[in-house]
Amino acid sequence: MKQVVLLLFLLVMGVAQAAEVAPPPGLLKLDGRPAPALQLADMDGKSVNLAELKGRWVLVHFWASWCGPCRREMPTLPKLINAFPPERLSVLLVNTADSDDDVFTFLASVSPELLTLMDRDGQVTERWQPRGLPSTFFVDPQGRLRYQALGGRDWGSGAYLEFLRELTN
């Protein structure tokens, strides 16, 4: 009897592990701790609260206009954002302490359709502790940190889009 129970346990664990989506290279798997609080306004004053987005995957992307990899990566984000309906995947861009003028000028020249939240005093960035810029955290529908991407990348590439399709289904 014990052998049957052990066999069933191993079978269930194997199925559960096989069901987990394998991340593309460059994504770090995190421990699932609760995401830090995040409530910020965009440049128009509209407030967004991460806690209100529970029930869907959320990418929290920290960036700055002076960051070279951020500047190269930013034009790839619209393809990612447009590939998923917001009820499946929301993308929160968080600018880390740039002035409104710097952000407006930068986004107008690179990706004018993007909206960003403004961490004017850097307190949200401090709570999240990205290990450099750009840095992207994947928050699951329960509000837990699951993956992190450090450094710039092409978010519109097939590997990332396919990973996110599997993750959000």
PDB file of C-alpha atoms in Angstrom:
ATOM      1  CA  MET A   1       0.000   0.000   0.000  1.00  0.00           C
ATOM      2  CA  LYS A   2       2.796   2.420   0.876  1.00  0.00           C
ATOM      3  CA  GLN A   3       4.415   1.724  -2.490  1.00  0.00           C
ATOM      4  CA  VAL A   4       1.171   2.557  -4.323  1.00  0.00           C
ATOM      5  CA  VAL A   5       0.816   5.842  -2.423  1.00  0.00           C
ATOM      6  CA  LEU A   6       4.456   6.709  -3.120  1.00  0.00           C
ATOM      7  CA  LEU A   7       4.034   5.869  -6.806  1.00  0.00           C
ATOM      8  CA  LEU A   8       0.908   8.054  -7.044  1.00  0.00           C
ATOM      9  CA  PHE A   9       2.711  10.903  -5.274  1.00  0.00           C
ATOM     10  CA  LEU A  10       5.645  10.723  -7.682  1.00  0.00           C
ATOM     11  CA  LEU A  11       3.306  10.578 -10.672  1.00  0.00           C
ATOM     12  CA  VAL A  12       1.378  13.667  -9.489  1.00  0.00           C
ATOM     13  CA  MET A  13       4.618  15.555  -8.817  1.00  0.00           C
ATOM     14  CA  GLY A  14       5.938  14.675 -12.260  1.00  0.00           C
ATOM     15  CA  VAL A  15       2.759  15.931 -13.952  1.00  0.00           C
ATOM     16  CA  ALA A  16       2.851  19.140 -11.881  1.00  0.00           C
ATOM     17  CA  GLN A  17       6.469  19.785 -12.793  1.00  0.00           C
ATOM     18  CA  ALA A  18       5.836  19.037 -16.460  1.00  0.00           C
ATOM     19  CA  ALA A  19       2.936  21.533 -16.416  1.00  0.00           C
ATOM     20  CA  GLU A  20       5.258  24.333 -15.265  1.00  0.00           C
ATOM     21  CA  VAL A  21       6.260  26.585 -18.123  1.00  0.00           C
ATOM     22  CA  ALA A  22       9.990  26.671 -18.830  1.00  0.00           C
ATOM     23  CA  PRO A  23      11.246  30.267 -19.047  1.00  0.00           C
ATOM     24  CA  PRO A  24      13.407  31.412 -21.955  1.00  0.00           C
ATOM     25  CA  PRO A  25      17.090  32.140 -21.305  1.00  0.00           C
ATOM     26  CA  GLY A  26      17.676  35.262 -19.255  1.00  0.00           C
ATOM     27  CA  LEU A  27      14.714  34.911 -16.904  1.00  0.00           C
ATOM     28  CA  LEU A  28      15.426  34.114 -13.276  1.00  0.00           C
ATOM     29  CA  LYS A  29      12.902  32.038 -11.368  1.00  0.00           C
ATOM     30  CA  LEU A  30      11.940  33.695  -8.075  1.00  0.00           C
ATOM     31  CA  ASP A  31      10.695  32.194  -4.819  1.00  0.00           C
ATOM     32  CA  GLY A  32       7.043  33.273  -5.011  1.00  0.00           C
ATOM     33  CA  ARG A  33       7.157  35.800  -2.179  1.00  0.00           C
ATOM     34  CA  PRO A  34       4.400  38.444  -2.231  1.00  0.00           C
ATOM     35  CA  ALA A  35       5.098  41.364  -4.542  1.00  0.00           C
ATOM     36  CA  PRO A  36       5.883  44.637  -2.754  1.00  0.00           C
ATOM     37  CA  ALA A  37       3.219  47.321  -2.736  1.00  0.00           C
ATOM     38  CA  LEU A  38       3.036  49.444  -5.857  1.00  0.00           C
ATOM     39  CA  GLN A  39       0.718  52.397  -6.255  1.00  0.00           C
ATOM     40  CA  LEU A  40       1.853  55.185  -8.557  1.00  0.00           C
ATOM     41  CA  ALA A  41       0.394  57.760 -10.905  1.00  0.00           C
ATOM     42  CA  ASP A  42       1.217  58.221 -14.557  1.00  0.00           C
ATOM     43  CA  MET A  43       2.206  61.580 -16.061  1.00  0.00           C
ATOM     44  CA  ASP A  44      -1.476  62.543 -16.335  1.00  0.00           C
ATOM     45  CA  GLY A  45      -2.096  61.816 -12.652  1.00  0.00           C
ATOM     46  CA  LYS A  46      -4.039  58.558 -13.181  1.00  0.00           C
ATOM     47  CA  SER A  47      -3.233  56.196 -10.299  1.00  0.00           C
ATOM     48  CA  VAL A  48      -2.570  52.477 -10.698  1.00  0.00           C
ATOM     49  CA  ASN A  49      -2.488  50.033  -7.798  1.00  0.00           C
ATOM     50  CA  LEU A  50      -0.907  46.605  -8.357  1.00  0.00           C
ATOM     51  CA  ALA A  51      -3.203  45.080  -5.703  1.00  0.00           C
ATOM     52  CA  GLU A  52      -6.206  45.872  -7.932  1.00  0.00           C
ATOM     53  CA  LEU A  53      -4.730  43.768 -10.753  1.00  0.00           C
ATOM     54  CA  LYS A  54      -4.882  40.451  -8.922  1.00  0.00           C
ATOM     55  CA  GLY A  55      -6.328  37.677 -11.044  1.00  0.00           C
ATOM     56  CA  ARG A  56      -4.021  38.318 -14.013  1.00  0.00           C
ATOM     57  CA  TRP A  57      -0.308  38.194 -14.739  1.00  0.00           C
ATOM     58  CA  VAL A  58       1.446  41.553 -14.425  1.00  0.00           C
ATOM     59  CA  LEU A  59       4.874  42.574 -15.716  1.00  0.00           C
ATOM     60  CA  VAL A  60       6.381  45.360 -13.615  1.00  0.00           C
ATOM     61  CA  HIS A  61       9.130  46.946 -15.699  1.00  0.00           C
ATOM     62  CA  PHE A  62      11.569  49.421 -14.101  1.00  0.00           C
ATOM     63  CA  TRP A  63      13.417  51.764 -16.471  1.00  0.00           C
ATOM     64  CA  ALA A  64      15.048  55.187 -16.800  1.00  0.00           C
ATOM     65  CA  SER A  65      15.588  57.484 -19.774  1.00  0.00           C
ATOM     66  CA  TRP A  66      19.344  57.726 -19.118  1.00  0.00           C
ATOM     67  CA  CYS A  67      19.789  53.919 -19.179  1.00  0.00           C
ATOM     68  CA  GLY A  68      21.293  52.705 -22.483  1.00  0.00           C
ATOM     69  CA  PRO A  69      19.794  49.173 -22.388  1.00  0.00           C
ATOM     70  CA  CYS A  70      16.405  50.697 -21.440  1.00  0.00           C
ATOM     71  CA  ARG A  71      16.580  52.986 -24.462  1.00  0.00           C
ATOM     72  CA  ARG A  72      17.288  50.055 -26.811  1.00  0.00           C
ATOM     73  CA  GLU A  73      14.621  47.832 -25.234  1.00  0.00           C
ATOM     74  CA  MET A  74      11.737  50.316 -25.017  1.00  0.00           C
ATOM     75  CA  PRO A  75      10.704  50.095 -28.709  1.00  0.00           C
ATOM     76  CA  THR A  76      10.134  46.321 -28.298  1.00  0.00           C
ATOM     77  CA  LEU A  77       7.548  46.718 -25.529  1.00  0.00           C
ATOM     78  CA  PRO A  78       4.543  47.776 -27.685  1.00  0.00           C
ATOM     79  CA  LYS A  79       4.619  44.425 -29.527  1.00  0.00           C
ATOM     80  CA  LEU A  80       4.478  42.603 -26.182  1.00  0.00           C
ATOM     81  CA  ILE A  81       1.744  44.855 -24.790  1.00  0.00           C
ATOM     82  CA  ASN A  82      -0.397  44.553 -27.924  1.00  0.00           C
ATOM     83  CA  ALA A  83      -0.063  40.751 -28.043  1.00  0.00           C
ATOM     84  CA  PHE A  84      -2.181  40.205 -24.913  1.00  0.00           C
ATOM     85  CA  PRO A  85      -5.488  41.545 -23.700  1.00  0.00           C
ATOM     86  CA  PRO A  86      -5.059  43.429 -20.386  1.00  0.00           C
ATOM     87  CA  GLU A  87      -7.267  40.945 -18.522  1.00  0.00           C
ATOM     88  CA  ARG A  88      -4.635  38.244 -19.254  1.00  0.00           C
ATOM     89  CA  LEU A  89      -1.460  40.325 -18.945  1.00  0.00           C
ATOM     90  CA  SER A  90      -0.923  43.871 -17.747  1.00  0.00           C
ATOM     91  CA  VAL A  91       2.381  45.671 -18.232  1.00  0.00           C
ATOM     92  CA  LEU A  92       3.274  48.385 -15.746  1.00  0.00           C
ATOM     93  CA  LEU A  93       6.180  50.564 -16.817  1.00  0.00           C
ATOM     94  CA  VAL A  94       7.769  52.305 -13.840  1.00  0.00           C
ATOM     95  CA  ASN A  95      10.116  55.194 -14.495  1.00  0.00           C
ATOM     96  CA  THR A  96      12.668  55.564 -11.723  1.00  0.00           C
ATOM     97  CA  ALA A  97      12.980  59.218 -10.721  1.00  0.00           C
ATOM     98  CA  ASP A  98      13.345  60.958 -14.111  1.00  0.00           C
ATOM     99  CA  SER A  99      11.693  64.339 -14.596  1.00  0.00           C
ATOM    100  CA  ASP A 100       8.393  64.499 -16.484  1.00  0.00           C
ATOM    101  CA  ASP A 101      10.120  66.472 -19.252  1.00  0.00           C
ATOM    102  CA  ASP A 102      12.838  63.821 -19.690  1.00  0.00           C
ATOM    103  CA  VAL A 103      10.287  61.005 -19.796  1.00  0.00           C
ATOM    104  CA  PHE A 104       7.977  62.842 -22.184  1.00  0.00           C
ATOM    105  CA  THR A 105      10.827  63.705 -24.560  1.00  0.00           C
ATOM    106  CA  PHE A 106      12.243  60.184 -24.484  1.00  0.00           C
ATOM    107  CA  LEU A 107       8.937  58.359 -25.001  1.00  0.00           C
ATOM    108  CA  ALA A 108       7.870  60.787 -27.751  1.00  0.00           C
ATOM    109  CA  SER A 109      11.009  59.909 -29.700  1.00  0.00           C
ATOM    110  CA  VAL A 110      10.986  56.144 -29.101  1.00  0.00           C
ATOM    111  CA  SER A 111       7.497  54.801 -28.352  1.00  0.00           C
ATOM    112  CA  PRO A 112       4.934  57.598 -28.042  1.00  0.00           C
ATOM    113  CA  GLU A 113       2.075  55.151 -27.418  1.00  0.00           C
ATOM    114  CA  LEU A 114       3.599  53.896 -24.146  1.00  0.00           C
ATOM    115  CA  LEU A 115       2.341  55.131 -20.803  1.00  0.00           C
ATOM    116  CA  THR A 116       4.544  54.985 -17.751  1.00  0.00           C
ATOM    117  CA  LEU A 117       4.041  55.295 -14.048  1.00  0.00           C
ATOM    118  CA  MET A 118       6.258  57.850 -12.343  1.00  0.00           C
ATOM    119  CA  ASP A 119       8.261  56.882  -9.261  1.00  0.00           C
ATOM    120  CA  ARG A 120       9.288  60.484  -8.671  1.00  0.00           C
ATOM    121  CA  ASP A 121      10.815  59.960  -5.232  1.00  0.00           C
ATOM    122  CA  GLY A 122      12.227  56.475  -5.924  1.00  0.00           C
ATOM    123  CA  GLN A 123      10.415  54.881  -2.967  1.00  0.00           C
ATOM    124  CA  VAL A 124       8.645  52.181  -4.987  1.00  0.00           C
ATOM    125  CA  THR A 125      11.882  51.307  -6.757  1.00  0.00           C
ATOM    126  CA  GLU A 126      13.574  51.049  -3.357  1.00  0.00           C
ATOM    127  CA  ARG A 127      10.893  48.616  -2.113  1.00  0.00           C
ATOM    128  CA  TRP A 128      11.196  46.412  -5.210  1.00  0.00           C
ATOM    129  CA  GLN A 129      15.008  46.522  -5.279  1.00  0.00           C
ATOM    130  CA  PRO A 130      15.712  45.823  -8.926  1.00  0.00           C
ATOM    131  CA  ARG A 131      19.341  44.789  -9.346  1.00  0.00           C
ATOM    132  CA  GLY A 132      19.929  47.266 -12.150  1.00  0.00           C
ATOM    133  CA  LEU A 133      17.979  48.751 -15.037  1.00  0.00           C
ATOM    134  CA  PRO A 134      16.053  47.708 -16.924  1.00  0.00           C
ATOM    135  CA  SER A 135      14.554  45.125 -14.629  1.00  0.00           C
ATOM    136  CA  THR A 136      11.240  43.323 -15.110  1.00  0.00           C
ATOM    137  CA  PHE A 137       9.320  41.332 -12.509  1.00  0.00           C
ATOM    138  CA  PHE A 138       6.628  38.791 -13.392  1.00  0.00           C
ATOM    139  CA  VAL A 139       3.810  38.878 -10.823  1.00  0.00           C
ATOM    140  CA  ASP A 140       1.393  35.938 -10.894  1.00  0.00           C
ATOM    141  CA  PRO A 141      -2.411  36.249 -10.549  1.00  0.00           C
ATOM    142  CA  GLN A 142      -2.112  35.715  -6.774  1.00  0.00           C
ATOM    143  CA  GLY A 143       0.256  38.692  -6.442  1.00  0.00           C
ATOM    144  CA  ARG A 144       3.479  36.694  -6.011  1.00  0.00           C
ATOM    145  CA  LEU A 145       6.863  37.297  -7.666  1.00  0.00           C
ATOM    146  CA  ARG A 146       7.595  34.407 -10.058  1.00  0.00           C
ATOM    147  CA  TYR A 147      10.298  35.562 -12.497  1.00  0.00           C
ATOM    148  CA  GLN A 148      12.699  38.441 -13.044  1.00  0.00           C
ATOM    149  CA  ALA A 149      14.450  39.648 -16.175  1.00  0.00           C
ATOM    150  CA  LEU A 150      17.622  41.663 -15.658  1.00  0.00           C
ATOM    151  CA  GLY A 151      18.925  43.832 -18.477  1.00  0.00           C
ATOM    152  CA  GLY A 152      17.502  44.716 -21.851  1.00  0.00           C
ATOM    153  CA  ARG A 153      15.958  42.262 -24.310  1.00  0.00           C
ATOM    154  CA  ASP A 154      13.650  42.091 -27.305  1.00  0.00           C
ATOM    155  CA  TRP A 155      10.258  41.596 -25.653  1.00  0.00           C
ATOM    156  CA  GLY A 156       8.656  41.170 -29.066  1.00  0.00           C
ATOM    157  CA  SER A 157      10.708  38.080 -29.896  1.00  0.00           C
ATOM    158  CA  GLY A 158       9.053  34.706 -30.340  1.00  0.00           C
ATOM    159  CA  ALA A 159      10.652  33.150 -27.253  1.00  0.00           C
ATOM    160  CA  TYR A 160       9.217  35.719 -24.838  1.00  0.00           C
ATOM    161  CA  LEU A 161       5.832  35.958 -26.533  1.00  0.00           C
ATOM    162  CA  GLU A 162       5.436  32.156 -26.553  1.00  0.00           C
ATOM    163  CA  PHE A 163       6.505  31.907 -22.911  1.00  0.00           C
ATOM    164  CA  LEU A 164       3.950  34.543 -21.919  1.00  0.00           C
ATOM    165  CA  ARG A 165       1.211  32.871 -24.012  1.00  0.00           C
ATOM    166  CA  GLU A 166       1.792  29.610 -22.157  1.00  0.00           C
ATOM    167  CA  LEU A 167       2.082  31.370 -18.799  1.00  0.00           C
ATOM    168  CA  THR A 168      -1.140  33.362 -19.165  1.00  0.00           C
ATOM    169  CA  ASN A 169      -3.350  30.539 -20.468  1.00  0.00           C
TER     170      ASN A 169
END
